[in-house]
Amino acid sequence: MSEKTVYYIEGDGIGPEVWKAARPVLNAAIEKAYGSTNKLNWVELLAGEKAFKETGEHLPQTTMDTLSKAELAMKGPLQTPVGEGFRSLNVTLRQVFDLYACIRPIKYFKGIESPVKRPDLVDMCIFRENTEDVYAGIEYKSGTPEAKKLIEFLADEMGANVDITAGVGIKPITPAGSKRLIKKAIDYAIAEDKPSVTLMHKGNIMKYTEGGFRAWGYELAEEEYKGKVVREGEEGTGVIIKDRIADAMFQNALMYPEQYSVIATTNLNGDYISDALAAQVGGLGLSPGVNMGDNLAFYEPTHGTAPTIAGKDLANPGSLVLSGTMMLEHLGWTEAADLIHASVEKTLSAKKVTIDLAAQITGATQVGCQEFGEILLANL
Ligand code: NAI
């Protein structure tokens, strides 16, 4: 008997309705694959608007305390409260729990109309560093005393000329931060028998930040994975480690998607390539993800709260279902995960889908969020 506790946050906007449709699909797949031997024990934690209504706080301390000891959690989208002084709840969760790897598989499901000719060749998984880079938030506005002070320091102490009117930002990238992310990507590639890991960077221009990321990636491969990986162009067997400059990576992902499998990259590059690749296979409605640290894996759909369709039974619960499916794979419950993938394909080929997918499938019939969940469940 294997029972796992999953802490879940319902989320704002479409959160409650996508959960209502998605959770029965996950439970049913587990039951179908394992009978009563495997089970998820769902425990709700409060966050977002629901938490604010009940406790006066958007992220109550009890939620944070529980998550600090948790292994598995899943969340619906959280709205960033509007107004000065509110930080994004998502960013807070990532920082507090040091969820340094944002992992997004990008895989094509038959039946979706894609803007590219061979979306079926796209089968990639992006590992995006989540804590460093220009996202560290060290930025100074043009014309402020802080910006001027920094620019003057650069001129006086470092001999570096920056226009005094410039806005300036700092881009920290560390060996440790890069290596722990790249390690997750290589471990995944080895465990899942993937052909390659590509280090995506802009190191030709930003030599000591982006270039550092590349160099530390190869260093890690050399130090910790001898015999298990091989550098592109060298003799040997194992997962191929290669690197591509970011601009070439975007071009190659469109022209030769079959050459890329696991991609490990810095924060900003990862932000861009995630959305570009998701578009190649049909967009947000079926895009799952996880933010992972060393202790906690926090699964979430990549979409937001979709306020304009919230409460109207229009949302696609597919991203949440597939995020849960990633969690099942992480647990090694692959039979249940396979059932769900097969059900999604079957459901798409029957063309009864939510509004977002109906727009991408010729001759589709639109169904609501709950009905789509019921169809996914029936097709397991
Ligand atoms: P969004 O993802 O909520 O919406 C973008 C577009 O996609 C909208 O047209 C929406 O209707 C549609 N859409 C999104 N999810 C859908 C689904 N499951 N089914 C059908 N259509 C769907 O992004 P937006 O509008 O930029 O953000 C809205 C709010 O969500 C903001 O408060 C933002 O801070 C928050 N947000 C939260 C995220 C999270 O919790 N991880 C991620 C992104 C945004």
XYZ file of C-alpha atoms and ligand atoms in Angstrom:
424
model
C 0.000 0.000 0.000
C 1.441 3.348 -1.004
C -0.305 6.430 0.257
C 1.056 9.915 -0.385
C -0.110 13.177 1.112
C -0.545 16.015 -1.357
C -1.174 19.486 0.028
C -3.258 21.505 -2.360
C -4.172 25.143 -2.798
C -7.369 25.714 -4.712
C -6.293 29.064 -6.147
C -8.197 32.099 -7.381
C -10.301 32.778 -10.476
C -10.768 29.535 -12.392
C -8.864 27.637 -9.649
C -11.884 26.085 -7.862
C -13.585 24.920 -11.063
C -10.481 23.386 -12.646
C -9.772 21.526 -9.382
C -13.337 20.224 -9.257
C -12.948 18.818 -12.762
C -9.332 17.637 -12.471
C -9.041 15.854 -9.142
C -11.550 13.068 -9.915
C -9.538 12.292 -13.080
C -6.310 11.894 -11.090
C -7.984 9.751 -8.409
C -9.731 7.575 -10.980
C -6.509 6.966 -12.937
C -4.751 5.820 -9.762
C -7.632 3.538 -8.854
C -7.777 2.089 -12.345
C -4.024 1.427 -12.383
C -3.558 0.150 -8.824
C -6.957 -0.595 -7.275
C -6.780 0.435 -3.642
C -3.021 -0.171 -3.221
C -1.983 3.380 -4.206
C -3.788 6.430 -3.000
C -3.333 10.200 -2.783
C -4.409 11.792 0.438
C -5.457 15.364 -0.460
C -5.135 18.002 2.263
C -6.226 21.558 1.547
C -4.103 24.564 2.482
C -5.418 28.094 2.340
C -3.812 30.752 0.146
C -4.946 33.636 -2.029
C -8.400 35.240 -1.883
C -9.988 32.278 -0.104
C -7.370 32.547 2.658
C -7.808 36.301 2.862
C -11.573 35.918 3.369
C -11.131 33.355 6.130
C -7.994 34.585 7.904
C -7.286 38.160 6.755
C -4.008 37.013 5.179
C -3.188 35.896 1.647
C -0.515 33.444 2.783
C -1.355 32.376 6.348
C 1.461 31.189 8.594
C -0.152 27.747 9.017
C 0.055 27.241 5.253
C 3.716 28.218 5.218
C 4.509 26.020 8.249
C 2.867 22.984 6.671
C 4.586 23.542 3.324
C 7.963 23.843 5.028
C 7.661 20.173 6.017
C 5.857 18.951 2.884
C 7.214 16.881 0.008
C 4.380 17.218 -2.481
C 2.033 20.112 -3.135
C -0.179 21.270 -5.976
C -1.700 24.645 -6.557
C -4.211 26.355 -8.766
C -3.331 29.819 -10.087
C -3.014 32.642 -7.567
C -3.907 36.188 -8.411
C -1.377 38.809 -7.442
C -3.343 41.201 -5.176
C -3.588 44.600 -6.843
C -2.108 47.537 -4.984
C 1.179 48.889 -3.746
C 3.188 46.738 -1.405
C 1.848 43.321 -2.470
C 4.375 40.858 -3.760
C 3.320 38.091 -6.073
C 2.264 35.106 -3.958
C 3.812 32.813 -6.541
C 7.174 34.532 -6.318
C 6.991 34.484 -2.511
C 6.333 30.737 -2.476
C 9.215 30.098 -4.885
C 11.619 32.199 -2.845
C 10.632 31.047 0.643
C 10.827 27.357 -0.272
C 13.811 27.810 -2.608
C 11.986 26.142 -5.504
C 14.914 26.678 -7.832
C 13.918 24.525 -10.800
C 10.885 25.318 -12.922
C 10.271 22.204 -14.988
C 7.944 22.191 -17.964
C 7.498 19.253 -20.313
C 6.441 20.270 -23.813
C 4.813 17.457 -25.680
C 2.411 17.378 -28.569
C -1.010 15.807 -28.286
C -2.469 14.469 -31.505
C -5.476 16.414 -32.727
C -4.391 19.947 -31.779
C -3.775 22.296 -34.673
C -0.338 23.804 -34.295
C 1.336 26.730 -36.073
C 4.222 24.451 -37.120
C 4.244 21.615 -39.673
C 5.603 18.819 -37.489
C 4.519 19.460 -33.892
C 4.706 15.698 -33.327
C 8.519 16.023 -33.344
C 8.408 18.273 -30.276
C 9.115 16.298 -27.112
C 11.176 18.470 -24.815
C 11.424 19.234 -21.141
C 12.644 22.637 -19.997
C 14.532 23.083 -16.735
C 14.508 26.807 -16.009
C 16.557 28.250 -13.164
C 14.103 30.038 -10.913
C 16.019 32.129 -8.375
C 18.847 34.064 -10.059
C 19.525 36.181 -13.149
C 17.853 39.527 -13.768
C 14.909 38.188 -11.736
C 16.898 38.767 -8.543
C 15.198 42.165 -8.505
C 18.280 44.380 -8.175
C 17.316 47.250 -10.457
C 17.560 51.009 -10.270
C 15.345 53.433 -12.104
C 16.816 55.908 -14.564
C 17.740 59.231 -12.992
C 17.501 58.090 -9.342
C 20.318 58.741 -6.861
C 20.829 54.961 -6.588
C 21.265 54.535 -10.336
C 23.642 57.498 -10.487
C 25.665 56.208 -7.546
C 26.091 52.804 -9.162
C 27.002 54.322 -12.543
C 29.550 56.627 -10.895
C 31.032 53.676 -8.977
C 31.365 51.746 -12.225
C 33.122 54.693 -13.871
C 35.388 55.623 -10.948
C 36.297 52.209 -9.597
C 35.929 49.867 -12.544
C 36.602 52.100 -15.539
C 33.278 51.055 -17.073
C 31.283 53.685 -18.926
C 27.522 53.654 -18.589
C 25.364 56.612 -19.622
C 24.423 58.521 -16.452
C 20.741 58.562 -17.481
C 20.516 54.773 -17.785
C 18.268 52.520 -15.768
C 20.490 49.709 -14.504
C 19.989 46.131 -13.381
C 22.230 43.417 -11.984
C 22.360 39.878 -13.362
C 23.814 37.513 -10.757
C 24.434 33.915 -11.841
C 26.348 31.637 -9.496
C 28.211 28.359 -9.993
C 26.173 26.709 -7.214
C 22.830 28.012 -8.528
C 23.626 26.882 -12.065
C 24.963 23.489 -11.059
C 22.039 22.472 -8.862
C 19.639 23.277 -11.707
C 21.716 21.493 -14.361
C 22.086 18.528 -12.000
C 18.313 18.171 -11.846
C 18.169 18.221 -15.651
C 20.911 15.606 -16.084
C 19.429 13.350 -13.372
C 16.069 13.545 -15.119
C 17.604 12.755 -18.521
C 19.390 9.708 -17.107
C 16.353 8.455 -15.167
C 13.989 8.919 -18.109
C 16.421 7.614 -20.712
C 16.431 10.860 -22.668
C 19.027 11.295 -25.427
C 20.469 14.703 -24.558
C 20.671 17.725 -22.288
C 21.192 21.077 -24.013
C 22.602 23.994 -22.038
C 20.911 27.084 -23.499
C 22.765 30.341 -22.866
C 23.857 33.655 -24.351
C 27.447 33.203 -23.295
C 28.956 34.642 -26.460
C 27.845 38.073 -25.240
C 27.437 37.725 -21.454
C 30.575 35.704 -20.850
C 30.700 35.580 -17.064
C 26.986 35.097 -16.356
C 25.463 33.152 -19.259
C 28.880 31.862 -20.286
C 29.473 30.857 -16.686
C 26.261 28.825 -16.733
C 27.542 26.901 -19.755
C 31.011 26.354 -18.299
C 29.655 25.206 -14.914
C 27.329 22.799 -16.703
C 30.220 21.075 -18.466
C 32.233 21.179 -15.250
C 29.428 19.427 -13.370
C 29.127 16.789 -16.102
C 32.857 16.153 -15.846
C 32.930 16.074 -12.035
C 29.833 14.025 -11.271
C 28.683 12.111 -14.327
C 31.760 10.440 -15.789
C 30.712 7.429 -17.862
C 27.044 8.432 -17.750
C 27.200 11.429 -20.071
C 29.237 12.374 -23.106
C 29.973 15.774 -24.535
C 28.670 16.379 -28.050
C 31.270 15.466 -30.636
C 33.323 13.307 -28.268
C 33.650 9.515 -28.230
C 31.571 7.626 -25.693
C 28.081 6.652 -24.659
C 25.481 8.099 -22.352
C 23.334 11.206 -22.321
C 24.796 13.760 -24.766
C 25.582 17.113 -23.158
C 25.602 19.972 -25.634
C 25.081 23.705 -25.590
C 23.388 26.192 -27.839
C 23.383 29.953 -27.899
C 19.887 31.198 -27.063
C 19.072 32.769 -30.425
C 20.163 29.640 -32.305
C 18.141 27.557 -29.843
C 14.941 29.366 -30.821
C 15.667 28.766 -34.497
C 16.626 25.131 -33.982
C 13.589 24.405 -31.825
C 11.462 25.358 -34.834
C 13.577 23.773 -37.564
C 15.023 20.661 -35.917
C 12.891 19.929 -32.826
C 13.828 16.245 -32.996
C 17.410 17.158 -32.018
C 16.393 18.538 -28.630
C 15.142 16.755 -25.561
C 16.017 18.160 -22.123
C 16.914 21.862 -22.062
C 18.607 23.434 -19.040
C 18.722 27.203 -19.005
C 18.926 30.441 -17.041
C 15.901 32.255 -15.705
C 15.160 34.797 -18.457
C 15.978 32.457 -21.363
C 13.762 29.866 -19.710
C 10.874 32.281 -19.474
C 11.026 33.002 -23.206
C 11.624 29.489 -24.506
C 8.891 27.961 -22.310
C 6.170 30.031 -23.921
C 7.604 29.695 -27.426
C 7.704 25.917 -27.186
C 4.266 25.730 -25.570
C 2.927 27.660 -28.584
C 4.526 25.105 -30.925
C 2.330 22.374 -29.460
C -0.861 24.368 -29.000
C -0.542 26.791 -26.100
C -1.506 27.206 -22.457
C -4.516 24.917 -22.104
C -2.421 21.749 -21.879
C 0.790 23.097 -20.319
C 1.733 21.570 -16.980
C 4.628 22.490 -14.721
C 6.352 22.080 -11.398
C 8.541 24.301 -9.272
C 10.961 22.103 -7.446
C 13.490 22.523 -4.673
C 15.461 19.909 -2.795
C 12.614 19.176 -0.367
C 9.368 20.302 -1.940
C 7.887 19.709 -5.395
C 5.099 22.191 -6.074
C 3.016 21.274 -9.137
C 0.961 23.891 -10.947
C -0.613 24.626 -14.309
C 1.264 27.317 -16.213
C -1.819 29.450 -16.804
C -3.108 32.202 -14.535
C -6.496 32.866 -12.932
C -8.189 33.734 -16.254
C -10.509 36.270 -14.546
C -12.671 36.912 -17.614
C -13.867 33.306 -17.796
C -13.824 32.476 -14.061
C -17.024 30.974 -12.669
C -18.460 30.390 -16.150
C -17.569 26.712 -16.550
C -15.411 27.589 -19.571
C -11.903 26.876 -18.294
C -9.783 23.996 -19.483
C -8.801 21.763 -16.543
C -6.204 20.003 -18.744
C -3.126 21.865 -17.454
C -3.986 20.967 -13.876
C -4.701 17.336 -14.801
C -1.343 17.135 -16.606
C 0.480 18.814 -13.701
C -0.925 16.089 -11.480
C 0.207 13.564 -14.075
C 3.773 14.891 -13.760
C 3.486 14.282 -10.029
C 2.350 10.694 -10.650
C 5.409 10.182 -12.873
C 7.640 11.682 -10.185
C 6.190 9.155 -7.723
C 6.916 6.359 -10.175
C 3.173 5.773 -10.662
C 3.692 5.715 -14.410
C 0.835 3.332 -15.205
C -1.657 5.909 -13.904
C 0.152 8.701 -15.763
C 0.063 6.699 -19.018
C -3.676 6.155 -18.635
C -4.184 9.914 -18.399
C -1.997 10.693 -21.422
C -3.913 8.130 -23.462
C -7.215 9.594 -22.278
C -6.172 13.122 -23.294
C -5.312 11.888 -26.812
C -8.568 9.981 -27.100
C -10.541 12.981 -25.851
C -8.862 15.354 -28.301
C -9.455 13.022 -31.230
C -13.174 12.872 -30.315
C -13.123 16.701 -30.606
C -15.356 17.457 -27.603
C -13.218 20.052 -25.863
C -13.210 23.304 -23.875
C -13.433 26.674 -25.574
C -9.674 27.297 -25.834
C -9.033 23.985 -27.583
C -12.199 24.232 -29.702
C -10.590 27.293 -31.282
C -7.634 25.101 -32.326
C -9.433 22.012 -33.588
C -11.474 22.157 -36.782
C -14.970 20.727 -36.359
C -14.748 20.625 -32.555
C -17.757 20.741 -30.241
C -17.368 22.981 -27.207
C -18.025 21.506 -23.782
C -17.747 23.036 -20.306
C -14.997 22.606 -17.771
C -16.845 19.989 -15.716
C -18.007 18.009 -18.733
C -14.474 17.986 -20.150
C -13.268 16.525 -16.842
C -16.002 13.882 -17.017
C -14.995 12.958 -20.574
C -11.332 12.649 -19.545
C -12.407 10.377 -16.705
C -14.634 8.249 -18.916
C -11.809 7.850 -21.471
C -9.298 6.526 -18.926
P -3.980 33.881 -17.703
O -3.187 32.665 -17.930
O -4.871 33.894 -16.514
O -4.862 34.184 -18.989
C -4.313 34.341 -20.309
C -5.378 33.948 -21.346
O -5.534 32.530 -21.379
C -6.769 34.499 -21.057
O -7.389 34.754 -22.292
C -7.461 33.361 -20.353
O -8.856 33.400 -20.464
C -6.867 32.146 -21.055
N -6.759 30.983 -20.161
C -5.902 30.822 -19.128
N -6.069 29.641 -18.546
C -7.071 29.031 -19.220
C -7.698 27.757 -19.085
N -7.346 26.879 -18.142
N -8.692 27.450 -19.942
C -9.062 28.309 -20.904
N -8.490 29.504 -21.085
C -7.511 29.877 -20.257
O -2.927 35.089 -17.607
P -3.136 36.617 -17.200
O -4.441 37.120 -17.721
O -1.895 37.287 -17.587
O -3.167 36.652 -15.601
C -4.358 36.696 -14.800
C -3.983 36.579 -13.331
O -3.341 35.327 -13.088
C -3.015 37.656 -12.803
O -3.444 38.033 -11.506
C -1.683 36.930 -12.704
O -0.878 37.467 -11.686
C -2.123 35.518 -12.353
N -1.168 34.484 -12.788
C -0.900 33.487 -11.910
C -0.067 32.458 -12.254
C 0.181 31.391 -11.260
O -0.481 31.315 -10.235
N 1.135 30.525 -11.493
C 0.577 32.390 -13.576
C 0.175 33.459 -14.470
C -0.654 34.466 -14.065
